[in-house]
Amino acid sequence: MIQIKEIDEKSFAEVSEAYNVYRIFYGQKSDIKLATTFIYERMKNNDSVIFAAHEMGRVVGFMQLFVNFSTVKALKRFLIADLFVYEHTRKKGIATALINKAKEYAIENGGKTILLATERDNHLAKKLYHKMGFNLRDTARFLNYELTL
């Protein structure tokens, strides 16, 4: 059975390895110290809320939510910045359980929408998001820019 729990100061380190694997998946170098520090700082500074998925007492995935606001629509929303399930535990409903937890958390905390992004060729994720009621936003209207500091 899958259990979803919000991490805290006693449990943040258990997500670090999953977060490190997630970063590697997206082309970053393995750095468990960086992963642990980043997760700890997000939790300590209340920058995000992080949920860990457990199966038989082991972390099998995680999700990180950030609060976000739409100034145009004047509403609070949440961004699923990270959603990861270990490959060997996929297709068990873990990602669905994590997203359902995000919905529950967002509603309890005044959120009106949940945002997320995925790579264009991540067909399994796109299928799941559509099945769970997410609508693809037309992103062609806006260009995204980044300034490295």
PDB file of C-alpha atoms in Angstrom, residues 4-7 15 39 48-53 61-66 79-85 94-103 105 114 116:
ATOM      1  CA  ILE A   4       1.992   9.779   1.086  1.00  0.00           C
ATOM      2  CA  LYS A   5       3.564  11.872   3.843  1.00  0.00           C
ATOM      3  CA  GLU A   6       4.758  15.458   4.026  1.00  0.00           C
ATOM      4  CA  ILE A   7       8.441  15.537   4.891  1.00  0.00           C
ATOM      5  CA  VAL A  15      13.886  12.168  -0.166  1.00  0.00           C
ATOM      6  CA  ILE A  39      15.652  19.715  -0.075  1.00  0.00           C
ATOM      7  CA  SER A  48       7.815  24.555  -0.741  1.00  0.00           C
ATOM      8  CA  VAL A  49       5.988  21.548   0.568  1.00  0.00           C
ATOM      9  CA  ILE A  50       7.447  18.166  -0.270  1.00  0.00           C
ATOM     10  CA  PHE A  51       5.582  14.880  -0.106  1.00  0.00           C
ATOM     11  CA  ALA A  52       7.258  11.477  -0.096  1.00  0.00           C
ATOM     12  CA  ALA A  53       5.559   8.347  -1.389  1.00  0.00           C
ATOM     13  CA  GLY A  61       8.797   8.781  -5.176  1.00  0.00           C
ATOM     14  CA  PHE A  62       8.282  12.395  -4.205  1.00  0.00           C
ATOM     15  CA  MET A  63       6.609  15.614  -5.248  1.00  0.00           C
ATOM     16  CA  GLN A  64       7.538  19.216  -4.544  1.00  0.00           C
ATOM     17  CA  LEU A  65       4.917  21.983  -4.593  1.00  0.00           C
ATOM     18  CA  PHE A  66       5.566  25.706  -4.713  1.00  0.00           C
ATOM     19  CA  LEU A  79       3.145  24.529  -9.099  1.00  0.00           C
ATOM     20  CA  ILE A  80       4.171  20.890  -9.084  1.00  0.00           C
ATOM     21  CA  ALA A  81       7.833  21.622  -9.743  1.00  0.00           C
ATOM     22  CA  ASP A  82       9.042  18.075  -9.235  1.00  0.00           C
ATOM     23  CA  LEU A  83       7.209  14.774  -9.535  1.00  0.00           C
ATOM     24  CA  PHE A  84       9.297  11.631  -9.523  1.00  0.00           C
ATOM     25  CA  VAL A  85       8.651   7.918  -9.128  1.00  0.00           C
ATOM     26  CA  ILE A  94       2.145   6.311  -7.111  1.00  0.00           C
ATOM     27  CA  ALA A  95       2.169   9.396  -9.356  1.00  0.00           C
ATOM     28  CA  THR A  96      -1.633   9.457  -9.220  1.00  0.00           C
ATOM     29  CA  ALA A  97      -1.526   9.323  -5.417  1.00  0.00           C
ATOM     30  CA  LEU A  98       1.006  12.160  -5.312  1.00  0.00           C
ATOM     31  CA  ILE A  99      -1.066  14.333  -7.649  1.00  0.00           C
ATOM     32  CA  ASN A 100      -4.192  13.622  -5.618  1.00  0.00           C
ATOM     33  CA  LYS A 101      -2.275  14.753  -2.534  1.00  0.00           C
ATOM     34  CA  ALA A 102      -1.326  17.959  -4.377  1.00  0.00           C
ATOM     35  CA  LYS A 103      -5.001  18.570  -5.190  1.00  0.00           C
ATOM     36  CA  TYR A 105      -3.236  20.240  -0.257  1.00  0.00           C
ATOM     37  CA  ILE A 114      -2.327  23.487 -10.110  1.00  0.00           C
ATOM     38  CA  LEU A 116       2.941  21.505 -13.987  1.00  0.00           C
TER      39      LEU A 116
END
